[in-house]
Short mmCIF file of C-alpha atoms in Angstrom, two decimals:
data_model
loop_
_atom_site.label_atom_id
_atom_site.label_comp_id
_atom_site.label_asym_id
_atom_site.label_seq_id
_atom_site.Cartn_x
_atom_site.Cartn_y
_atom_site.Cartn_z
CA UNK A 371 -0.06 0.01 -0.05
CA UNK A 372 1.52 3.40 -1.00
CA UNK A 373 1.27 6.35 1.28
CA UNK A 374 0.61 9.73 -0.11
CA UNK A 375 3.70 12.05 -0.86
CA UNK A 376 4.50 14.49 1.72
CA UNK A 377 5.55 18.15 0.55
CA UNK A 378 7.48 20.66 2.55
CA UNK A 379 5.18 23.82 3.55
CA UNK A 380 6.74 27.25 2.68
CA UNK A 381 5.94 30.93 3.16
CA UNK A 382 5.10 32.85 -0.15
CA UNK A 383 8.94 33.80 -0.42
CA UNK A 384 10.03 30.19 -0.34
CA UNK A 385 11.22 29.82 3.19
CA UNK A 386 10.57 26.65 4.91
CA UNK A 387 7.99 26.68 7.75
CA UNK A 388 9.64 23.64 9.26
CA UNK A 389 6.99 21.06 8.44
CA UNK A 390 5.46 18.88 5.79
CA UNK A 391 1.80 17.85 4.80
CA UNK A 392 0.32 15.37 2.53
CA UNK A 393 -0.14 16.54 -0.97
CA UNK A 394 -4.03 16.44 -0.73
CA UNK A 395 -3.96 18.95 2.46
CA UNK A 396 -1.36 21.13 0.60
CA UNK A 397 -3.92 21.67 -2.06
CA UNK A 398 -7.00 21.60 0.09
CA UNK A 399 -5.65 24.33 2.18
CA UNK A 400 -3.63 26.17 -0.44
CA UNK A 401 -0.35 26.16 1.43
CA UNK A 402 2.63 27.18 -0.48
CA UNK A 403 5.16 24.66 -1.77
CA UNK A 404 7.64 24.21 -4.48
CA UNK A 405 7.56 22.55 -7.80
CA UNK A 406 9.84 21.97 -10.78
CA UNK A 407 9.07 22.59 -14.42
CA UNK A 408 11.59 21.26 -16.84
CA UNK A 409 11.81 22.09 -20.55
CA UNK A 410 14.01 20.04 -23.00
CA UNK A 411 15.14 21.70 -26.13
CA UNK A 412 16.93 20.00 -29.13
CA UNK A 413 19.61 21.01 -31.43
CA UNK A 414 16.84 22.25 -33.73
CA UNK A 415 15.21 24.63 -31.09
CA UNK A 416 12.19 22.27 -30.69
CA UNK A 417 10.73 21.67 -27.36
CA UNK A 418 9.75 18.43 -26.04
CA UNK A 419 6.01 18.88 -24.58
CA UNK A 420 3.84 16.23 -23.14
CA UNK A 421 0.10 15.86 -22.99
CA UNK A 422 -0.98 15.34 -19.33
CA UNK A 423 -3.06 12.18 -18.56
CA UNK A 424 -6.99 12.53 -18.31
CA UNK A 425 -6.51 11.35 -14.80
CA UNK A 426 -4.55 14.43 -13.57
CA UNK A 427 -6.16 16.64 -10.78
CA UNK A 428 -5.29 19.72 -12.65
CA UNK A 429 -5.47 20.50 -16.29
CA UNK A 430 -6.14 16.93 -17.40
CA UNK A 431 -5.54 16.22 -21.36
CA UNK A 432 -3.74 19.61 -21.50
CA UNK A 433 -0.41 19.93 -23.25
CA UNK A 434 2.25 21.16 -20.91
CA UNK A 435 6.15 21.44 -20.48
CA UNK A 436 8.46 18.49 -20.95
CA UNK A 437 8.16 17.33 -17.34
CA UNK A 438 6.89 18.74 -14.02
CA UNK A 439 6.17 17.72 -10.30
CA UNK A 440 6.05 18.45 -6.78
CA UNK A 441 9.25 18.44 -4.72
CA UNK A 442 8.88 15.86 -2.14
CA UNK A 443 9.59 16.57 1.65
CA UNK A 444 13.39 16.91 2.29
CA UNK A 445 14.20 16.70 -1.44
CA UNK A 446 16.13 19.14 -3.26
CA UNK A 447 14.71 21.05 -6.46
CA UNK A 448 17.26 19.55 -8.71
CA UNK A 449 16.78 15.91 -7.46
CA UNK A 450 13.12 16.40 -7.87
CA UNK A 451 13.64 17.53 -11.56
CA UNK A 452 15.88 14.51 -12.26
CA UNK A 453 13.19 12.05 -10.45
CA UNK A 454 10.17 13.55 -12.62
CA UNK A 455 12.09 13.25 -15.93
CA UNK A 456 13.00 9.54 -14.99
CA UNK A 457 9.41 8.77 -13.72
CA UNK A 458 7.45 10.57 -16.42
CA UNK A 459 9.55 10.03 -19.43
CA UNK A 460 12.10 7.27 -18.67
CA UNK A 461 15.08 9.76 -19.10
CA UNK A 462 18.14 9.78 -17.02
CA UNK A 463 19.96 12.93 -16.38
CA UNK A 464 22.54 14.27 -13.95
CA UNK A 465 21.64 17.62 -11.86
CA UNK A 466 24.67 19.03 -13.79
CA UNK A 467 22.47 19.08 -17.07
CA UNK A 468 19.89 21.44 -15.53
CA UNK A 469 20.02 25.16 -16.33
CA UNK A 470 17.87 26.94 -13.81
CA UNK A 471 16.30 29.72 -15.86
CA UNK A 472 14.00 31.34 -13.17
CA UNK A 473 11.74 30.87 -10.23
CA UNK A 474 8.17 32.25 -9.83
CA UNK A 475 5.06 32.03 -7.74
CA UNK A 476 1.90 30.70 -9.27
CA UNK A 477 -1.56 30.66 -7.80
CA UNK A 478 -4.70 29.32 -9.34
CA UNK A 479 -7.97 27.78 -7.92
CA UNK A 480 -9.69 24.72 -9.68
CA UNK A 481 -12.71 22.69 -9.06
CA UNK A 482 -14.86 25.47 -7.62
CA UNK A 483 -12.35 26.05 -4.88
CA UNK A 484 -11.65 22.54 -3.74
CA UNK A 485 -8.26 22.67 -5.33
CA UNK A 486 -6.28 25.43 -4.22
CA UNK A 487 -2.46 25.73 -5.68
CA UNK A 488 -0.13 28.00 -4.30
CA UNK A 489 3.23 27.13 -5.80
CA UNK A 490 6.66 28.40 -6.16
CA UNK A 491 8.02 26.77 -9.46
CA UNK A 492 11.73 26.40 -10.25
CA UNK A 493 11.99 26.42 -14.14
CA UNK A 494 14.69 24.34 -15.70
CA UNK A 495 16.16 23.95 -19.17
CA UNK A 496 17.98 20.92 -20.59
CA UNK A 497 19.58 21.52 -23.87
CA UNK A 498 20.34 18.64 -26.22
CA UNK A 499 23.06 18.99 -28.88
CA UNK A 500 21.28 16.53 -31.29
CA UNK A 501 17.86 16.01 -32.48
CA UNK A 502 15.73 14.40 -30.04
CA UNK A 503 14.38 10.94 -30.61
CA UNK A 504 10.70 10.46 -29.03
CA UNK A 505 10.99 6.62 -29.67
CA UNK A 506 13.47 6.40 -26.94
CA UNK A 507 10.82 7.56 -24.24
CA UNK A 508 9.22 5.51 -21.88
CA UNK A 509 5.87 7.25 -20.78
CA UNK A 510 4.29 7.02 -17.40
CA UNK A 511 0.77 6.28 -18.62
CA UNK A 512 -0.56 7.49 -15.12
CA UNK A 513 1.01 10.92 -15.85
CA UNK A 514 1.39 11.53 -19.56
CA UNK A 515 -0.72 10.35 -22.49
CA UNK A 516 1.53 11.59 -25.29
CA UNK A 517 4.72 13.77 -26.29
CA UNK A 518 5.59 15.78 -29.29
CA UNK A 519 8.35 18.15 -30.33
CA UNK A 520 7.22 21.67 -31.59
CA UNK A 521 9.28 24.50 -32.47
CA UNK A 522 9.66 27.28 -29.61
CA UNK A 523 8.04 29.94 -31.98
CA UNK A 524 4.86 27.62 -32.69
CA UNK A 525 4.47 26.95 -28.84
CA UNK A 526 4.91 30.79 -28.08
CA UNK A 527 2.04 31.46 -30.38
CA UNK A 528 -0.20 28.86 -28.80
CA UNK A 529 0.74 30.44 -25.33
CA UNK A 530 -0.16 33.97 -26.45
CA UNK A 531 -3.23 32.95 -28.10
CA UNK A 532 -4.29 31.21 -24.71
CA UNK A 533 -4.91 27.94 -26.65
CA UNK A 534 -7.30 25.75 -24.76
CA UNK A 535 -5.14 22.80 -25.22
CA UNK A 536 -2.06 24.11 -23.47
CA UNK A 537 -1.59 24.73 -19.60
CA UNK A 538 -1.84 28.48 -18.92
CA UNK A 539 1.56 29.97 -18.37
CA UNK A 540 0.31 33.23 -17.24
CA UNK A 541 -2.77 34.95 -15.62
CA UNK A 542 -4.23 36.82 -18.59
CA UNK A 543 -6.60 38.89 -16.19
CA UNK A 544 -3.43 40.36 -14.60
CA UNK A 545 -0.96 40.91 -17.57
CA UNK A 546 -0.18 40.37 -21.16
CA UNK A 547 2.29 37.29 -21.88
CA UNK A 548 5.00 39.69 -22.59
CA UNK A 549 4.95 41.12 -19.20
CA UNK A 550 4.70 37.67 -17.47
CA UNK A 551 7.81 35.84 -15.93
CA UNK A 552 7.52 32.91 -18.43
CA UNK A 553 8.34 35.22 -21.41
CA UNK A 554 11.79 34.83 -20.19
CA UNK A 555 11.83 31.23 -21.46
CA UNK A 556 10.90 32.24 -24.88
CA UNK A 557 13.37 35.17 -25.18
CA UNK A 558 16.19 32.69 -24.11
CA UNK A 559 15.05 30.32 -26.75
CA UNK A 560 14.79 33.00 -29.61
CA UNK A 561 18.19 34.19 -28.81
CA UNK A 562 19.78 30.55 -28.93
CA UNK A 563 17.78 29.30 -31.80
CA UNK A 564 16.64 32.39 -33.70
CA UNK A 565 13.40 31.84 -35.86
CA UNK A 566 14.06 31.43 -39.36
CA UNK A 567 12.11 33.76 -41.67
#
């Protein structure tokens, strides 16, 4: 019998409050916690994105970043990122492969207020120096239903257009995407992999 994962509880600045709670409690009470988002880009500037399983609590069936997950109690951010890549996609990496791009706070309410998500997200990039081979992946079917590669400029357009098929990367009621923290990812990718006209 598996036990529910425990998550360290933080304040909104990311400081530990010295205790952990089960994941369900963290989301029912809206407690601040840390998560990881990992983006994989290949030598052609294409991003690996995954379609979330239809069984997910939040945004089922939506396209999302390469890999993401909660940081378990006592675990480091980088170790959590490596664990999630292995669990969700069957990819083995070293913490040295992770480039921390930025950290940001994100809040949203789902399921008529029954799911409160107050998270601090560490956003990482892994850069491949060769084209990515999707056939080498082993998907965790409980978490991931599909994967694909997409040019970064096409994904940017989906995000800006608020595509109903992609997990929202910014709160459109508060700002334009260009003013959001996640715009940094696409600025970095455009510098490294300029869009061909």
